Amino acid sequence: MNIAVASGKGGTGKTTVSVNLARMLGSKVQLLDCDVEEPNAHLFFQAEPKEKMEVTIPVPQVDEGLCDGCGECAKFCRYHAIVSFGTTPLIFPEMCHGCGGCTMVCPKKAIREMDKRIGMVETSQTGHITLIQGRLDVGVAMAPPLIRAVKGCLQEGGTAILDAPPGTSCPVIATLRNTDFVILVTEPTPFGLNDLQLAVDMVREIGIPFGVVVNRFGVGDNRVHQFCSEQQINVLLEIPDDRRIAETYSRGELIVDSLPEYRQLFKGLLDRTINR
Amino acid sequence: MKIAFTTSGSELTAPLDQRFGRAFKFLVYDLEKDTFEVIDNKQNLDAAQGAGIQSAGTVARSGADALVSGHCGPKAFRVLLAAGIKVFYSDVPTVSEALDAYRQGKLIESGTADVEGHWE
């Protein structure tokens, strides 16, 4: 069972939910930090990485001796990584998604691929939790290939929690794809509602069952709850707006460790998701 | 000879767009015939990445031999250079003033990009 924790809005508590859920599970679990532009799940676990793996994508290189300037590669590339004006094409490796299409469409077989590093995948172990974290190199714009590398470490048949990046674009889709359930974390504010609606549209579009966690319950208004009830969306958990939770978080501690009275809340979330 | 201007309008009196990759339109002026055509650049306005590369491709396909814009980033410049298009920077308010400046030889061809990508 693979569960993704996502949100339209940033800073709603995806990582809080992910790490506490993983700890609460109490049995073997993989926790995947797919927010590769700013991974932070490791801050809650003090373990040093036991494995580090470099991630590369293949980028094209043109053999000028073979290229006749037909421009098929540039025509094919959706990401504008290749431009051709009847001469040897110009290549912009930083735009390349590494799909390999250009090498396939080149009639002269003039394009070969070179590995370009985009980031790292680090694995660490804390008790029953295996944390697998992607870390995109500074200046690299392509998060999805690294997210796919993080997901490539998933063990079949086990339980995994995937901490998604915020938003509704490619990196989020790359994280959510092939998961069994999505937890959408939001907060009961107009901003939270606006971005929740976007996230709901996205999850419905890709057709994965989902439910909502309302964080900082008690602030704002009840429009998030109204929206969920109108749309027949399950509210899986309400995390109260409790200053002690923020303090726990700011110290890099887990709520279920430092504030045992909240264990029952996360146990409930487990029962409604992973142990469903 | 044809010369492309970045613009937000469709006439010679329209403003010269200071942006290249995300310019609204290109006005391509034919110096021999004294006519012009306007090419929409809408597809690139919302592009997250590669707007400059795409725009440079559009200008190259328009048959322009030169470009006048406010600024140009490094990727776009590389493409323009490869396509053999001369690049001129100008900060005059309108296309017609930029055209006059070009005709009077007041614009100086640039050998480099003058801004980083995503500068605005």
Coordinates of C-alpha atoms in Angstrom, one line a residue:
Chain A
M1 CA 0.0 0.0 0.0
N2 CA 1.5 3.3 -1.1
I3 CA 0.0 6.5 0.3
A4 CA 0.9 10.0 -0.9
V5 CA 0.6 13.0 1.2
A6 CA 0.0 16.1 -0.9
S7 CA -1.5 19.6 -0.9
G8 CA -2.1 22.5 -3.2
K9 CA -0.7 24.9 -0.8
G10 CA 2.8 24.8 0.7
G11 CA 3.3 24.8 4.4
T12 CA 0.1 23.1 5.3
G13 CA 1.7 20.2 7.1
K14 CA 2.4 17.5 4.6
T15 CA 5.7 16.5 6.2
T16 CA 4.1 16.7 9.7
V17 CA 1.5 14.2 8.6
S18 CA 3.9 12.0 6.8
V19 CA 6.5 11.6 9.5
N20 CA 4.0 11.2 12.3
L21 CA 2.0 8.7 10.3
A22 CA 5.2 6.7 9.6
R23 CA 6.2 6.7 13.3
M24 CA 2.7 5.7 14.4
L25 CA 2.6 2.8 12.0
G26 CA 5.0 0.9 14.3
S27 CA 5.8 -1.7 11.6
K28 CA 8.2 -1.6 8.6
V29 CA 7.5 1.4 6.4
Q30 CA 9.3 3.3 3.7
L31 CA 9.0 7.0 3.9
L32 CA 9.8 8.8 0.6
D33 CA 10.6 12.5 0.7
C34 CA 9.6 13.4 -2.9
D35 CA 9.9 17.1 -2.2
V36 CA 13.3 17.0 -3.8
E37 CA 13.7 20.7 -4.2
E38 CA 13.6 21.2 -0.4
P39 CA 13.6 17.8 1.3
N40 CA 13.1 18.1 5.1
A41 CA 11.7 14.9 6.4
H42 CA 15.2 13.9 7.5
L43 CA 15.2 16.8 10.1
F44 CA 12.8 14.6 12.2
F45 CA 15.2 11.6 12.2
Q46 CA 18.8 11.9 13.3
A47 CA 20.1 9.0 11.2
E48 CA 23.0 9.5 8.9
P49 CA 22.4 8.2 5.3
K50 CA 23.6 4.7 4.9
E51 CA 23.4 4.8 1.2
K52 CA 23.9 7.6 -1.4
M53 CA 23.2 7.2 -5.0
E54 CA 23.9 9.7 -7.8
V55 CA 21.0 10.3 -10.2
T56 CA 21.6 11.2 -13.8
I57 CA 19.5 11.8 -16.9
P58 CA 20.6 11.1 -20.4
V59 CA 21.1 14.3 -22.4
P60 CA 21.8 14.3 -26.2
Q61 CA 25.1 14.9 -27.8
V62 CA 25.3 15.4 -31.6
D63 CA 28.0 13.9 -33.8
E64 CA 28.6 16.7 -36.2
G65 CA 30.1 14.4 -38.7
L66 CA 26.9 12.3 -39.0
C67 CA 24.3 15.1 -38.6
D68 CA 22.9 16.5 -41.9
G69 CA 20.8 19.2 -40.2
C70 CA 17.4 17.7 -41.0
G71 CA 16.0 19.1 -37.7
E72 CA 13.8 16.1 -36.8
C73 CA 15.3 16.1 -33.3
A74 CA 14.3 19.7 -32.7
K75 CA 10.8 19.1 -34.2
F76 CA 10.4 16.2 -31.8
C77 CA 11.6 17.9 -28.6
R78 CA 8.7 19.2 -26.6
Y79 CA 10.9 20.8 -24.1
H80 CA 12.8 23.1 -26.5
A81 CA 16.1 21.5 -25.5
I82 CA 17.1 21.2 -29.2
V83 CA 16.9 23.9 -31.8
S84 CA 17.9 23.5 -35.4
F85 CA 18.0 25.8 -38.4
G86 CA 19.2 23.4 -41.0
T87 CA 22.6 23.2 -39.3
T88 CA 24.0 21.0 -36.5
P89 CA 21.4 21.5 -33.7
L90 CA 21.9 23.6 -30.6
I91 CA 21.4 21.6 -27.4
F92 CA 20.3 23.0 -24.1
P93 CA 21.0 20.2 -21.6
E94 CA 19.3 22.2 -18.8
M95 CA 16.0 22.0 -20.6
C96 CA 16.3 18.3 -21.4
H97 CA 13.9 15.9 -19.6
G98 CA 16.0 12.9 -20.7
C99 CA 13.2 11.2 -22.6
G100 CA 15.6 9.9 -25.3
G101 CA 13.1 10.7 -28.1
C102 CA 15.7 12.7 -30.1
T103 CA 18.0 9.7 -30.4
M104 CA 15.1 7.6 -31.7
V105 CA 13.8 10.0 -34.4
C106 CA 17.3 10.9 -35.7
P107 CA 17.5 9.2 -39.2
K108 CA 21.3 9.5 -39.2
K109 CA 21.8 8.0 -35.7
A110 CA 23.9 11.1 -35.0
I111 CA 22.7 11.6 -31.5
R112 CA 24.1 9.7 -28.5
E113 CA 23.3 10.2 -24.9
M114 CA 25.6 11.4 -22.1
D115 CA 24.7 11.2 -18.4
K116 CA 24.1 14.5 -16.7
R117 CA 23.9 14.5 -12.9
I118 CA 20.7 16.1 -11.5
G119 CA 20.9 15.1 -7.8
M120 CA 21.1 12.4 -5.2
V121 CA 19.0 9.8 -3.5
E122 CA 19.9 9.1 0.2
T123 CA 18.6 6.3 2.3
S124 CA 18.7 6.2 6.1
Q125 CA 17.2 3.9 8.7
T126 CA 15.5 5.0 12.0
G127 CA 13.9 2.1 13.8
H128 CA 11.2 0.7 11.6
I129 CA 11.3 3.7 9.2
T130 CA 13.4 3.6 6.0
L131 CA 13.7 7.2 4.8
I132 CA 14.4 7.6 1.1
Q133 CA 15.1 11.2 0.2
G134 CA 15.8 12.9 -3.1
R135 CA 17.9 16.0 -3.2
L136 CA 17.9 17.9 -6.5
D137 CA 21.2 19.7 -7.3
V138 CA 21.1 23.5 -7.2
G139 CA 20.3 25.0 -10.6
V140 CA 18.6 21.9 -11.9
A141 CA 15.0 22.5 -13.0
M142 CA 13.8 19.0 -13.6
A143 CA 12.4 17.4 -10.5
P144 CA 10.4 14.5 -12.0
P145 CA 13.3 12.3 -13.1
L146 CA 14.7 12.5 -9.6
I147 CA 11.3 11.8 -8.0
R148 CA 11.1 8.8 -10.3
A149 CA 14.5 7.7 -9.0
V150 CA 13.3 8.0 -5.4
K151 CA 10.2 5.9 -6.2
G152 CA 12.5 3.4 -8.0
C153 CA 13.7 2.5 -4.5
L154 CA 10.2 1.4 -3.5
Q155 CA 9.9 -2.2 -2.3
E156 CA 7.0 -4.0 -3.8
G157 CA 4.4 -5.3 -1.4
G158 CA 5.5 -3.1 1.5
T159 CA 3.9 0.0 3.0
A160 CA 5.1 3.3 1.8
I161 CA 4.3 7.0 2.6
L162 CA 5.2 9.5 -0.1
D163 CA 5.7 13.1 1.0
A164 CA 4.8 15.1 -2.1
P165 CA 6.0 18.6 -3.1
P166 CA 3.3 21.3 -2.9
G167 CA 1.3 22.4 -5.9
T168 CA -0.4 20.6 -8.8
S169 CA 2.2 20.4 -11.5
C170 CA 4.7 17.8 -12.9
P171 CA 6.6 17.0 -9.7
V172 CA 3.4 16.3 -7.8
I173 CA 2.0 14.2 -10.6
A174 CA 5.3 12.2 -10.7
T175 CA 4.9 11.6 -6.9
L176 CA 1.2 10.6 -7.0
R177 CA 1.3 8.3 -10.0
N178 CA 0.6 4.7 -9.1
T179 CA -0.1 5.4 -5.4
D180 CA -3.2 3.8 -3.9
F181 CA -4.5 6.7 -1.8
V182 CA -3.8 10.4 -1.5
I183 CA -4.1 12.4 1.8
L184 CA -4.6 16.1 0.9
V185 CA -3.5 18.3 3.8
T186 CA -5.1 21.7 4.0
E187 CA -5.8 24.5 6.5
P188 CA -9.2 26.1 7.2
T189 CA -8.3 29.4 5.6
P190 CA -9.4 31.0 2.3
F191 CA -5.8 30.2 1.0
G192 CA -6.1 26.6 2.2
L193 CA -9.5 26.2 0.5
N194 CA -8.4 27.8 -2.8
D195 CA -5.5 25.4 -3.1
L196 CA -7.4 22.4 -1.8
Q197 CA -9.9 22.9 -4.6
L198 CA -7.0 22.8 -7.2
A199 CA -5.6 19.7 -5.5
V200 CA -9.0 18.0 -5.5
D201 CA -9.4 18.7 -9.2
M202 CA -5.9 17.2 -9.8
V203 CA -6.5 14.0 -7.8
R204 CA -9.9 13.5 -9.4
E205 CA -8.3 14.0 -12.9
I206 CA -5.7 11.3 -12.2
G207 CA -8.3 9.1 -10.5
I208 CA -6.8 8.2 -7.2
P209 CA -9.0 7.8 -4.0
F210 CA -8.3 10.6 -1.5
G211 CA -9.3 12.2 1.7
V212 CA -8.6 15.4 3.5
V213 CA -6.6 16.3 6.7
V214 CA -7.4 19.7 8.1
N215 CA -4.4 21.1 9.9
R216 CA -4.5 24.1 12.3
F217 CA -8.2 23.3 13.0
G218 CA -9.7 26.2 14.9
V219 CA -8.3 29.0 12.9
G220 CA -10.0 30.6 9.9
D221 CA -13.5 29.6 9.0
N222 CA -15.6 26.5 8.2
R223 CA -15.5 26.8 4.4
V224 CA -13.1 23.9 3.9
H225 CA -15.5 21.7 5.8
Q226 CA -18.4 23.0 3.8
F227 CA -16.6 22.3 0.6
C228 CA -15.7 18.8 1.7
S229 CA -19.3 18.0 2.7
E230 CA -20.7 19.4 -0.6
Q231 CA -18.2 17.4 -2.6
Q232 CA -18.6 14.3 -0.4
I233 CA -15.0 14.3 0.5
N234 CA -14.0 12.4 3.7
V235 CA -12.3 14.6 6.3
L236 CA -9.9 12.0 7.7
L237 CA -8.4 14.0 10.5
E238 CA -8.5 17.5 12.2
I239 CA -5.2 18.5 13.8
P240 CA -6.0 21.2 16.3
D241 CA -4.4 24.6 16.2
D242 CA -2.2 24.0 19.2
R243 CA 0.9 26.1 19.8
R244 CA 2.6 23.1 21.4
I245 CA 2.4 21.3 18.0
A246 CA 4.2 24.2 16.3
E247 CA 6.8 24.2 19.1
T248 CA 7.4 20.5 18.7
Y249 CA 7.7 20.9 15.0
S250 CA 10.2 23.7 15.3
R251 CA 12.4 21.5 17.6
G252 CA 12.4 18.8 14.9
E253 CA 10.4 16.5 17.1
L254 CA 7.5 14.2 16.3
I255 CA 4.1 15.1 17.7
V256 CA 3.3 11.4 18.5
D257 CA 6.5 11.2 20.6
S258 CA 6.4 14.6 22.3
L259 CA 2.7 15.0 22.7
P260 CA 1.3 11.5 23.4
E261 CA -2.2 12.9 23.8
Y262 CA -2.2 13.2 20.0
R263 CA -1.3 9.6 19.3
Q264 CA -4.9 8.6 19.1
L265 CA -5.5 11.2 16.4
F266 CA -2.8 9.8 14.2
K267 CA -3.9 6.2 15.1
G268 CA -7.3 7.2 13.7
L269 CA -5.7 8.5 10.5
L270 CA -3.8 5.2 10.1
D271 CA -7.1 3.3 10.5
R272 CA -8.8 5.4 7.9
T273 CA -5.9 5.1 5.4
I274 CA -3.1 2.5 5.6
N275 CA -5.0 0.0 7.8
R276 CA -8.3 0.6 5.9
Chain B
M1 CA 16.2 42.8 -45.4
K2 CA 13.7 42.1 -42.6
I3 CA 14.0 43.3 -39.1
A4 CA 12.0 42.0 -36.1
F5 CA 10.8 44.2 -33.2
T6 CA 9.3 42.9 -29.9
T7 CA 6.1 44.7 -29.2
S8 CA 2.8 44.6 -27.3
G9 CA 0.8 46.0 -30.1
S10 CA 0.2 45.5 -33.8
E11 CA 1.2 48.9 -35.3
L12 CA 4.4 50.9 -35.7
T13 CA 3.1 53.2 -33.0
A14 CA 2.9 50.4 -30.5
P15 CA 5.3 50.1 -27.6
L16 CA 8.7 48.3 -28.0
D17 CA 8.4 45.4 -25.6
Q18 CA 11.5 45.3 -23.4
R19 CA 11.2 41.6 -23.0
F20 CA 12.3 39.2 -25.7
G21 CA 11.3 35.6 -24.7
R22 CA 8.0 36.7 -23.3
A23 CA 7.2 39.6 -25.7
F24 CA 3.6 39.7 -26.7
K25 CA 4.2 39.9 -30.4
F26 CA 6.9 40.4 -33.0
L27 CA 6.5 43.0 -35.7
V28 CA 8.6 42.0 -38.7
Y29 CA 9.4 45.0 -40.9
D30 CA 10.5 44.6 -44.5
L31 CA 12.9 47.5 -45.2
E32 CA 12.8 47.1 -49.0
K33 CA 9.0 46.9 -49.4
D34 CA 8.1 49.1 -46.4
T35 CA 5.5 46.7 -45.2
F36 CA 5.3 44.6 -42.0
E37 CA 3.6 41.6 -40.6
V38 CA 2.8 40.9 -36.9
I39 CA 3.5 37.5 -35.4
D40 CA 1.8 36.4 -32.2
N41 CA 4.0 35.1 -29.4
K42 CA 1.2 34.1 -27.1
Q43 CA 2.3 30.5 -26.8
N44 CA 5.5 31.6 -25.0
L45 CA 4.0 34.1 -22.6
D46 CA 3.0 31.4 -20.2
A47 CA 5.9 29.0 -20.8
A48 CA 7.7 28.1 -17.6
Q49 CA 10.9 27.3 -19.4
G50 CA 12.4 27.9 -22.8
A51 CA 10.4 31.0 -23.8
G52 CA 13.6 32.7 -25.1
I53 CA 14.6 29.6 -27.1
Q54 CA 11.2 29.3 -28.7
S55 CA 10.9 33.0 -29.4
A56 CA 14.3 33.0 -31.1
G57 CA 13.1 30.1 -33.2
T58 CA 9.9 32.1 -34.2
V59 CA 12.0 35.1 -35.2
A60 CA 14.3 32.9 -37.2
R61 CA 11.4 31.3 -39.1
S62 CA 10.0 34.8 -39.8
G63 CA 12.9 35.4 -42.1
A64 CA 14.2 38.3 -40.1
D65 CA 17.8 39.2 -40.4
A66 CA 17.9 41.4 -37.3
L67 CA 16.1 41.8 -34.0
V68 CA 15.5 44.9 -32.0
S69 CA 14.4 44.4 -28.4
G70 CA 15.0 45.7 -24.9
H71 CA 17.0 42.8 -23.6
C72 CA 17.9 39.3 -24.4
G73 CA 19.0 36.3 -22.2
P74 CA 21.8 33.9 -22.8
K75 CA 19.9 30.9 -24.3
A76 CA 17.9 33.1 -26.7
F77 CA 21.0 34.8 -27.7
R78 CA 22.8 31.5 -28.5
V79 CA 19.9 30.6 -30.8
L80 CA 19.8 34.0 -32.5
L81 CA 23.5 33.8 -33.1
A82 CA 23.2 30.3 -34.6
A83 CA 20.4 31.5 -36.9
G84 CA 22.6 34.4 -38.0
I85 CA 20.3 37.1 -36.7
K86 CA 21.9 40.3 -35.6
V87 CA 20.8 41.6 -32.2
F88 CA 20.3 45.2 -31.3
Y89 CA 19.1 46.6 -27.9
S90 CA 17.0 49.7 -27.6
D91 CA 15.1 51.5 -24.9
V92 CA 13.1 53.8 -27.0
P93 CA 9.3 53.8 -26.3
T94 CA 7.9 52.7 -29.6
V95 CA 8.6 50.4 -32.6
S96 CA 8.6 53.3 -35.0
E97 CA 11.3 55.1 -33.0
A98 CA 13.3 51.9 -32.9
L99 CA 12.9 51.6 -36.6
D100 CA 14.1 55.2 -37.1
A101 CA 17.0 54.6 -34.8
Y102 CA 18.0 51.5 -36.8
R103 CA 17.7 53.3 -40.2
Q104 CA 19.8 56.2 -38.9
G105 CA 22.5 53.7 -37.8
K106 CA 22.1 54.7 -34.2
L107 CA 21.7 51.1 -32.9
I108 CA 24.8 49.2 -32.2
E109 CA 24.9 45.4 -32.8
S110 CA 25.4 43.4 -29.6
G111 CA 27.8 40.5 -29.3
T112 CA 26.3 39.2 -26.1
A113 CA 23.2 38.6 -24.0
D114 CA 22.6 41.5 -21.7
V115 CA 20.5 39.8 -19.0
E116 CA 20.3 36.5 -17.2
G117 CA 17.5 34.1 -18.1
H118 CA 14.2 34.8 -16.3
W119 CA 15.3 38.3 -15.6
E120 CA 11.7 39.6 -15.4

